[in-house]
Coordinates of C-alpha atoms and ligand atoms in Angstrom, one line a residue:
X1 CA 112.6 -96.5 -25.2
X2 CA 113.3 -96.1 -28.9
X3 CA 114.6 -98.2 -31.7
X4 CA 115.9 -96.6 -34.9
X5 CA 118.2 -97.2 -37.8
X6 CA 121.5 -95.4 -37.8
X7 CA 122.9 -96.8 -41.1
X8 CA 123.0 -100.0 -43.0
X9 CA 123.1 -102.8 -40.4
X10 CA 123.4 -100.4 -37.5
X11 CA 120.5 -99.8 -35.1
X12 CA 120.2 -97.6 -32.0
X13 CA 118.4 -98.7 -28.8
X14 CA 117.8 -95.6 -26.7
X15 CA 116.3 -95.2 -23.2
X16 CA 115.6 -91.8 -21.7
X17 CA 116.4 -91.2 -18.0
X18 CA 114.6 -88.5 -16.1
X19 CA 113.7 -87.4 -12.6
X20 CA 117.0 -88.5 -11.1
X21 CA 120.4 -87.2 -10.5
X22 CA 122.9 -88.4 -13.1
X23 CA 125.8 -90.1 -11.5
X24 CA 123.8 -89.5 -8.3
X25 CA 124.9 -85.9 -8.4
X26 CA 124.0 -83.9 -11.5
X27 CA 120.6 -82.3 -12.1
X28 CA 119.2 -83.3 -15.5
X29 CA 116.1 -81.1 -16.0
X30 CA 115.7 -82.2 -19.6
X31 CA 116.8 -85.8 -19.0
X32 CA 119.5 -87.8 -20.7
X33 CA 119.5 -90.7 -23.1
X34 CA 121.4 -93.9 -22.8
X35 CA 122.3 -95.0 -26.3
X36 CA 123.1 -98.5 -27.2
X37 CA 123.9 -99.8 -30.7
X38 CA 123.4 -103.1 -32.5
X39 CA 125.8 -103.8 -35.4
X40 CA 124.9 -106.6 -37.7
X41 CA 127.3 -108.5 -39.9
X42 CA 127.1 -112.3 -40.2
X43 CA 127.6 -112.0 -36.5
X44 CA 125.8 -109.6 -34.2
X45 CA 127.5 -107.2 -31.7
X46 CA 125.9 -104.8 -29.2
X47 CA 127.9 -101.7 -28.2
X48 CA 127.3 -100.3 -24.8
X49 CA 124.0 -100.5 -22.8
X50 CA 122.1 -99.1 -19.9
X51 CA 122.0 -100.2 -16.3
X52 CA 119.5 -100.7 -13.5
X53 CA 116.8 -98.2 -14.3
X54 CA 113.1 -98.8 -14.6
X55 CA 112.1 -101.5 -17.1
X56 CA 115.6 -102.9 -17.7
X57 CA 116.0 -105.7 -18.9
X58 CA 112.4 -106.1 -20.3
X59 CA 112.6 -103.0 -22.4
X60 CA 116.0 -104.1 -23.7
X61 CA 114.5 -107.4 -24.8
X62 CA 111.4 -105.6 -26.3
X63 CA 113.7 -103.4 -28.4
X64 CA 115.6 -106.4 -29.7
X65 CA 112.2 -108.0 -30.5
X66 CA 111.3 -104.9 -32.6
X67 CA 114.5 -105.6 -34.6
X68 CA 113.7 -109.3 -34.9
X69 CA 116.9 -110.2 -33.0
X70 CA 117.1 -113.1 -30.7
X71 CA 119.1 -111.9 -27.7
X72 CA 120.8 -115.3 -27.5
X73 CA 122.2 -114.7 -31.0
X74 CA 124.3 -111.7 -29.8
X75 CA 127.9 -112.9 -30.0
X76 CA 129.8 -109.8 -28.8
X77 CA 129.1 -107.2 -26.1
X78 CA 131.4 -104.4 -26.7
X79 CA 132.1 -102.2 -23.7
X80 CA 133.6 -98.9 -24.7
X81 CA 133.5 -97.8 -21.1
X82 CA 132.9 -99.6 -17.8
X83 CA 130.8 -96.9 -16.0
X84 CA 127.6 -98.6 -15.1
X85 CA 125.4 -96.3 -17.2
X86 CA 126.8 -98.2 -20.2
X87 CA 127.3 -101.7 -19.0
X88 CA 123.9 -103.1 -17.8
X89 CA 123.2 -105.4 -20.7
X90 CA 125.9 -107.9 -19.5
X91 CA 123.8 -109.0 -16.6
X92 CA 120.7 -109.1 -18.7
X93 CA 122.3 -111.2 -21.4
X94 CA 123.8 -113.6 -18.8
X95 CA 120.4 -114.5 -17.7
X96 CA 119.6 -116.0 -21.1
X97 CA 123.0 -116.8 -22.8
X98 CA 126.4 -118.0 -21.8
X99 CA 128.0 -117.8 -25.2
X100 CA 128.7 -114.1 -25.8
X101 CA 132.1 -112.6 -25.6
X102 CA 132.8 -109.3 -23.8
X103 CA 135.1 -107.0 -25.8
X104 CA 136.9 -104.3 -23.7
X105 CA 140.3 -102.7 -23.0
X106 CA 142.8 -104.1 -20.6
X107 CA 142.0 -101.5 -18.0
X108 CA 138.3 -102.4 -18.2
X109 CA 138.9 -106.1 -17.5
X110 CA 139.5 -105.9 -13.7
X111 CA 136.5 -103.5 -13.4
X112 CA 134.4 -106.0 -15.2
X113 CA 135.1 -108.5 -12.4
X114 CA 134.7 -105.9 -9.7
X115 CA 131.3 -104.6 -10.9
X116 CA 129.7 -107.7 -12.4
X117 CA 131.9 -110.6 -11.2
X118 CA 132.5 -111.4 -14.9
X119 CA 135.8 -113.1 -15.6
X120 CA 135.2 -115.4 -18.6
X121 CA 134.9 -115.0 -22.3
X122 CA 136.6 -111.7 -22.4
X123 CA 138.4 -110.4 -25.5
X124 CA 140.9 -107.6 -24.5
X125 CA 141.5 -105.2 -27.4
X126 CA 143.6 -102.1 -27.8
X127 CA 144.6 -99.4 -30.3
X128 CA 144.3 -100.6 -33.9
X129 CA 142.8 -104.0 -33.0
X130 CA 139.8 -105.1 -35.0
X131 CA 136.9 -107.5 -34.9
X132 CA 135.5 -109.2 -38.0
X133 CA 131.8 -109.6 -37.7
X134 CA 131.6 -111.2 -41.1
X135 CA 131.0 -108.7 -43.9
X136 CA 131.9 -105.8 -41.7
X137 CA 134.8 -104.9 -39.5
X138 CA 135.0 -103.0 -36.2
X139 CA 138.2 -101.2 -35.2
X140 CA 139.1 -100.0 -31.7
X141 CA 140.8 -96.8 -30.5
X142 CA 141.6 -96.3 -26.9
X143 CA 140.6 -92.8 -25.6
X144 CA 141.6 -93.1 -21.9
X145 CA 139.9 -90.8 -19.4
X146 CA 137.0 -89.8 -21.7
X147 CA 135.7 -90.5 -19.2
X148 CA 137.3 -93.3 -17.2
X149 CA 140.8 -94.7 -17.8
X150 CA 139.4 -97.8 -19.5
X151 CA 137.5 -95.9 -22.3
X152 CA 137.8 -96.8 -26.0
X153 CA 135.9 -95.8 -29.1
X154 CA 134.7 -98.4 -31.7
X155 CA 134.7 -97.6 -35.4
X156 CA 132.7 -99.4 -38.1
X157 CA 134.8 -99.4 -41.2
X158 CA 132.0 -100.1 -43.6
X159 CA 129.8 -97.1 -42.7
X160 CA 132.4 -94.8 -41.1
X161 CA 130.4 -94.8 -37.9
X162 CA 132.3 -93.9 -34.7
X163 CA 130.7 -95.2 -31.5
X164 CA 132.3 -92.6 -29.2
X165 CA 130.6 -93.4 -25.9
X166 CA 130.9 -90.4 -23.5
X167 CA 132.9 -88.4 -26.1
X168 CA 130.7 -86.1 -28.2
X169 CA 127.7 -86.8 -26.0
X170 CA 125.1 -84.5 -24.5
X171 CA 122.3 -84.3 -22.0
X172 CA 118.7 -84.1 -23.2
X173 CA 116.1 -86.7 -23.9
X174 CA 115.9 -88.1 -27.4
X175 CA 113.2 -89.7 -29.5
X176 CA 113.1 -91.4 -32.9
X177 CA 114.4 -88.2 -34.5
X178 CA 117.6 -87.8 -32.5
X179 CA 119.7 -87.5 -35.7
X180 CA 121.1 -84.2 -36.7
X181 CA 119.7 -84.5 -40.2
X182 CA 116.2 -84.9 -38.8
X183 CA 116.4 -82.0 -36.2
X184 CA 115.7 -78.3 -36.7
X185 CA 118.4 -75.7 -36.1
X186 CA 116.4 -74.7 -33.0
X187 CA 116.6 -78.3 -31.7
X188 CA 120.3 -78.5 -32.5
X189 CA 120.9 -75.3 -30.5
X190 CA 119.0 -76.9 -27.6
X191 CA 121.3 -79.9 -27.7
X192 CA 124.3 -77.7 -27.9
X193 CA 123.4 -76.1 -24.6
X194 CA 122.8 -79.6 -23.2
X195 CA 126.2 -80.7 -24.6
X196 CA 128.2 -78.0 -22.9
X197 CA 126.6 -78.6 -19.6
X198 CA 127.1 -82.4 -20.0
X199 CA 130.7 -81.7 -20.9
X200 CA 131.2 -79.4 -17.9
X201 CA 129.7 -81.9 -15.5
X202 CA 131.1 -85.2 -16.8
X203 CA 134.3 -84.9 -18.7
X204 CA 135.6 -81.3 -18.0
X205 CA 138.2 -82.4 -15.6
X206 CA 139.7 -84.6 -18.3
X207 CA 139.8 -81.9 -21.0
X208 CA 143.5 -82.7 -21.8
X209 CA 142.5 -86.3 -22.6
X210 CA 139.4 -85.1 -24.6
X211 CA 141.8 -83.0 -26.7
X212 CA 144.0 -86.1 -27.3
X213 CA 140.9 -88.2 -28.2
X214 CA 139.7 -85.6 -30.7
X215 CA 143.2 -85.7 -32.3
X216 CA 143.3 -89.5 -32.4
X217 CA 139.8 -89.8 -33.9
X218 CA 140.7 -87.2 -36.6
X219 CA 142.8 -89.9 -38.3
X220 CA 139.7 -92.0 -38.9
X221 CA 137.4 -91.4 -41.9
X222 CA 134.4 -90.5 -39.8
X223 CA 131.0 -90.1 -41.5
X224 CA 128.8 -90.6 -38.5
X225 CA 129.3 -90.0 -34.8
X226 CA 127.1 -92.2 -32.6
X227 CA 127.7 -91.3 -28.9
X228 CA 126.5 -93.0 -25.8
X229 CA 124.3 -90.0 -24.9
X230 CA 122.3 -87.6 -27.0
X231 CA 122.2 -86.8 -30.7
X232 CA 123.7 -89.0 -33.5
X233 CA 125.6 -86.9 -36.0
X234 CA 125.4 -88.2 -39.6
X235 CA 124.8 -85.0 -41.6
X236 CA 127.5 -82.9 -40.0
X237 CA 129.7 -84.9 -37.5
X238 CA 132.2 -82.1 -37.7
X239 CA 129.8 -79.8 -35.9
X240 CA 130.0 -81.7 -32.6
X241 CA 133.7 -82.2 -33.1
X242 CA 134.2 -78.4 -33.4
X243 CA 131.9 -77.9 -30.4
X244 CA 134.0 -80.2 -28.3
X245 CA 137.2 -78.6 -29.5
X246 CA 135.9 -75.3 -28.1
X247 CA 134.8 -76.9 -24.8
X248 CA 138.3 -78.1 -24.3
X249 CA 139.6 -74.6 -24.9
X250 CA 137.2 -73.1 -22.3
X251 CA 139.0 -74.9 -19.5
X252 CA 142.0 -72.6 -19.7
X253 CA 140.1 -69.7 -21.0
X254 CA 139.3 -67.4 -22.5
X255 CA 135.9 -68.9 -22.9
X256 CA 132.9 -67.1 -24.3
X257 CA 132.1 -63.4 -23.9
X258 CA 130.1 -64.2 -20.8
X259 CA 130.1 -63.3 -17.2
X260 CA 128.6 -65.6 -14.6
X261 CA 127.4 -64.0 -11.4
X262 CA 127.8 -66.7 -8.7
X263 CA 126.3 -65.5 -5.5
X264 CA 125.0 -66.4 -2.0
X265 CA 123.5 -64.2 0.7
X266 CA 122.3 -64.7 4.3
X267 CA 120.2 -61.6 5.1
X268 CA 120.1 -59.7 1.9
X269 CA 123.1 -57.4 2.4
X270 CA 125.3 -59.2 -0.1
X271 CA 122.2 -59.6 -2.3
X272 CA 121.9 -55.8 -2.5
X273 CA 125.4 -55.5 -3.9
X274 CA 124.6 -58.4 -6.3
X275 CA 121.5 -56.7 -7.6
X276 CA 123.5 -53.6 -8.3
X277 CA 126.2 -55.5 -10.1
X278 CA 123.7 -57.3 -12.3
X279 CA 122.0 -54.0 -13.1
X280 CA 125.4 -52.6 -14.2
X281 CA 126.2 -55.8 -16.2
X282 CA 122.9 -55.7 -18.1
X283 CA 123.8 -52.4 -19.6
X284 CA 126.7 -54.1 -21.4
X285 CA 125.0 -55.4 -24.6
X286 CA 127.9 -57.4 -25.9
X287 CA 128.2 -59.5 -22.8
X288 CA 125.9 -62.4 -21.9
X289 CA 125.2 -62.6 -18.2
X290 CA 124.3 -65.7 -16.2
X291 CA 123.1 -65.5 -12.6
X292 CA 123.4 -68.5 -10.3
X293 CA 122.9 -68.7 -6.6
X294 CA 124.3 -71.0 -3.9
X295 CA 123.0 -73.2 -2.4
X296 CA 119.8 -72.8 -4.4
X297 CA 121.1 -73.7 -7.9
X298 CA 122.6 -77.1 -8.7
X299 CA 126.3 -77.6 -9.1
X300 CA 125.6 -78.9 -12.6
X301 CA 124.1 -75.6 -13.6
X302 CA 126.8 -73.6 -11.9
X303 CA 129.6 -75.6 -13.6
X304 CA 127.9 -75.3 -17.0
X305 CA 127.8 -71.5 -16.8
X306 CA 131.2 -71.1 -15.3
X307 CA 132.7 -73.3 -18.0
X308 CA 131.5 -71.0 -20.8
X309 CA 132.2 -67.8 -19.0
X310 CA 135.4 -65.8 -19.2
X311 CA 134.4 -63.6 -16.3
X312 CA 132.9 -64.3 -12.9
X313 CA 131.4 -62.1 -10.3
X314 CA 131.7 -63.9 -7.0
X315 CA 129.5 -62.5 -4.2
X316 CA 129.3 -64.0 -0.8
X317 CA 129.3 -62.8 2.8
X318 CA 131.8 -63.8 5.4
X319 CA 130.5 -66.5 7.7
X320 CA 132.1 -67.1 11.1
X321 CA 135.5 -65.7 9.9
X322 CA 135.4 -67.7 6.7
X323 CA 133.5 -67.7 3.4
X324 CA 129.8 -68.5 3.2
X325 CA 130.1 -72.3 3.3
X326 CA 128.0 -73.2 0.2
X327 CA 130.2 -70.8 -1.9
X328 CA 133.3 -72.5 -0.6
X329 CA 131.9 -75.9 -1.6
X330 CA 131.0 -74.6 -5.1
X331 CA 134.5 -73.1 -5.6
X332 CA 136.1 -76.3 -4.5
X333 CA 134.1 -78.1 -7.2
X334 CA 135.1 -75.5 -9.9
X335 CA 138.7 -76.0 -8.8
X336 CA 138.5 -79.8 -9.1
X337 CA 137.0 -79.5 -12.6
X338 CA 139.9 -77.1 -13.4
X339 CA 137.9 -74.0 -14.4
X340 CA 141.1 -72.0 -14.6
X341 CA 142.3 -68.5 -15.7
X342 CA 139.0 -66.7 -15.1
X343 CA 138.7 -62.9 -14.7
X344 CA 137.0 -62.3 -11.4
X345 CA 135.4 -59.6 -9.3
X346 CA 134.5 -60.4 -5.7
X347 CA 132.1 -58.5 -3.5
X348 CA 130.4 -59.2 -0.2
X349 CA 129.2 -58.1 3.2
X350 CA 130.5 -58.9 6.6
X351 CA 129.2 -58.4 10.2
X352 CA 132.0 -58.1 12.7
X353 CA 135.0 -59.4 10.8
X354 CA 136.0 -60.2 7.2
X355 CA 137.6 -63.6 6.3
X356 CA 136.0 -64.7 3.0
X357 CA 138.9 -63.3 0.9
X358 CA 141.4 -65.3 2.9
X359 CA 139.6 -68.6 2.2
X360 CA 139.1 -67.6 -1.4
X361 CA 142.8 -67.0 -1.8
X362 CA 143.5 -70.4 -0.2
X363 CA 141.2 -72.2 -2.6
X364 CA 142.6 -70.4 -5.6
X365 CA 146.2 -71.2 -4.7
X366 CA 145.6 -74.8 -3.5
X367 CA 143.6 -75.8 -6.6
X368 CA 145.9 -73.9 -9.0
X369 CA 142.9 -72.0 -10.5
X370 CA 145.0 -69.0 -11.4
X371 CA 142.0 -66.7 -11.2
X372 CA 142.8 -63.1 -12.0
X373 CA 141.0 -60.7 -9.6
X374 CA 140.1 -57.1 -10.0
X375 CA 139.9 -55.0 -6.8
X376 CA 137.3 -56.6 -4.5
X377 CA 134.6 -54.7 -2.7
X378 CA 133.8 -55.6 0.9
X379 CA 131.4 -53.7 3.1
X380 CA 130.2 -53.9 6.7
X381 CA 126.5 -54.6 6.8
X382 CA 124.4 -53.1 4.0
X383 CA 126.2 -51.4 1.1
X384 CA 126.4 -47.6 1.3
X385 CA 126.1 -45.3 -1.8
X386 CA 129.9 -45.2 -1.8
X387 CA 130.0 -49.1 -1.8
X388 CA 127.6 -49.2 -4.7
X389 CA 129.9 -46.8 -6.6
X390 CA 132.8 -49.1 -5.8
X391 CA 130.8 -52.0 -7.2
X392 CA 130.2 -50.2 -10.4
X393 CA 133.9 -49.6 -10.7
X394 CA 134.6 -53.3 -10.0
X395 CA 132.1 -54.4 -12.6
X396 CA 133.5 -52.0 -15.2
X397 CA 137.0 -53.3 -14.6
X398 CA 135.8 -56.9 -15.0
X399 CA 133.9 -56.1 -18.2
X400 CA 137.0 -54.5 -19.7
X401 CA 139.2 -57.5 -18.6
X402 CA 136.7 -59.9 -20.3
X403 CA 136.6 -57.8 -23.5
X404 CA 140.4 -57.7 -23.6
X405 CA 140.6 -61.5 -23.1
X406 CA 138.0 -62.4 -25.8
X407 CA 139.1 -60.2 -28.7
Ligands
FEO501 FE1 128.2 -92.2 -19.7 FE2 131.2 -92.1 -18.1 O1 129.5 -92.8 -18.6

């Protein structure tokens, strides 16, 4: 729990979340922060919040006490986005005050009732609307589907601060120094890795809308970006904007000069082929190689690596006439997140019958992934010397395809 000053009259209340799955699904080995913001004019507004985790609401009230703010004096609760990781303060405030207004988009209003049975004192706002806090003005810009359809961003005209909610956010715990001007380059690179994994897990499927949101926000004179998760950008907000522009592009590829080896094995036969492929890849100095295994590695990690990779080595055995089931599940997830146009080399072992390729073709077609395959290598049982040579050829073809795509 941290309180810090973002700019004149703007304060951040941040809580770190750890040892849980974000959205009940995504592994967060380095945690994630929930950032809420107080904006003080003659009237006080709070933008976004956190929900339901340890210590809420007491830590919320403690943070307000640090700022010498009486919770009952908060007149506006601005909900940029109804997902419950940002909306918890409403219920807490309701326990002590009945006078605050909730500010949200038209699409958020019915969700407000569904999630919190809250139907009164709602101010619906849309693109270009503003709110006068007395001495400072907040403007609103709808950025639908970043991440839910209801999402908007709030812009403080006086300081040029964009409260962007999920947009421009990242995983990773924060402390009092979670401002780009207070972080070292090494720290910023850590958060960049956390940002791209967050992007791949949370908003990747909506990349087209992220692109629109970036273009819409570009018309605002932004000086500070204050997201709902992760680092506040006040020295170089353009850095996270440019990062996000690249993440959008990665969906359709080409992404980075990277190859992710995504593999699963039952008795080590496919694993032998994978080890050989990895050995071949490691000789290619200009290509970064990521290795992830199903079902051992989390979907969050797999998605994060697949998102930044132009090439993928898929290695799995056939299992009862079909693909090794955890690989099929992972590929379905990659398809739903629209990881498309990748260069791919598949290898794998089978016992008495093949079948993995058939299911792979079906997933690729059904989910419109448009993956471009080099000649696959399948072998019965353990790989022979000849099979290993064919794997070398497949890896070389993939490397060349990646180099050609990322010129
Ligand atoms: Fe951070 Fe989509 O909520």
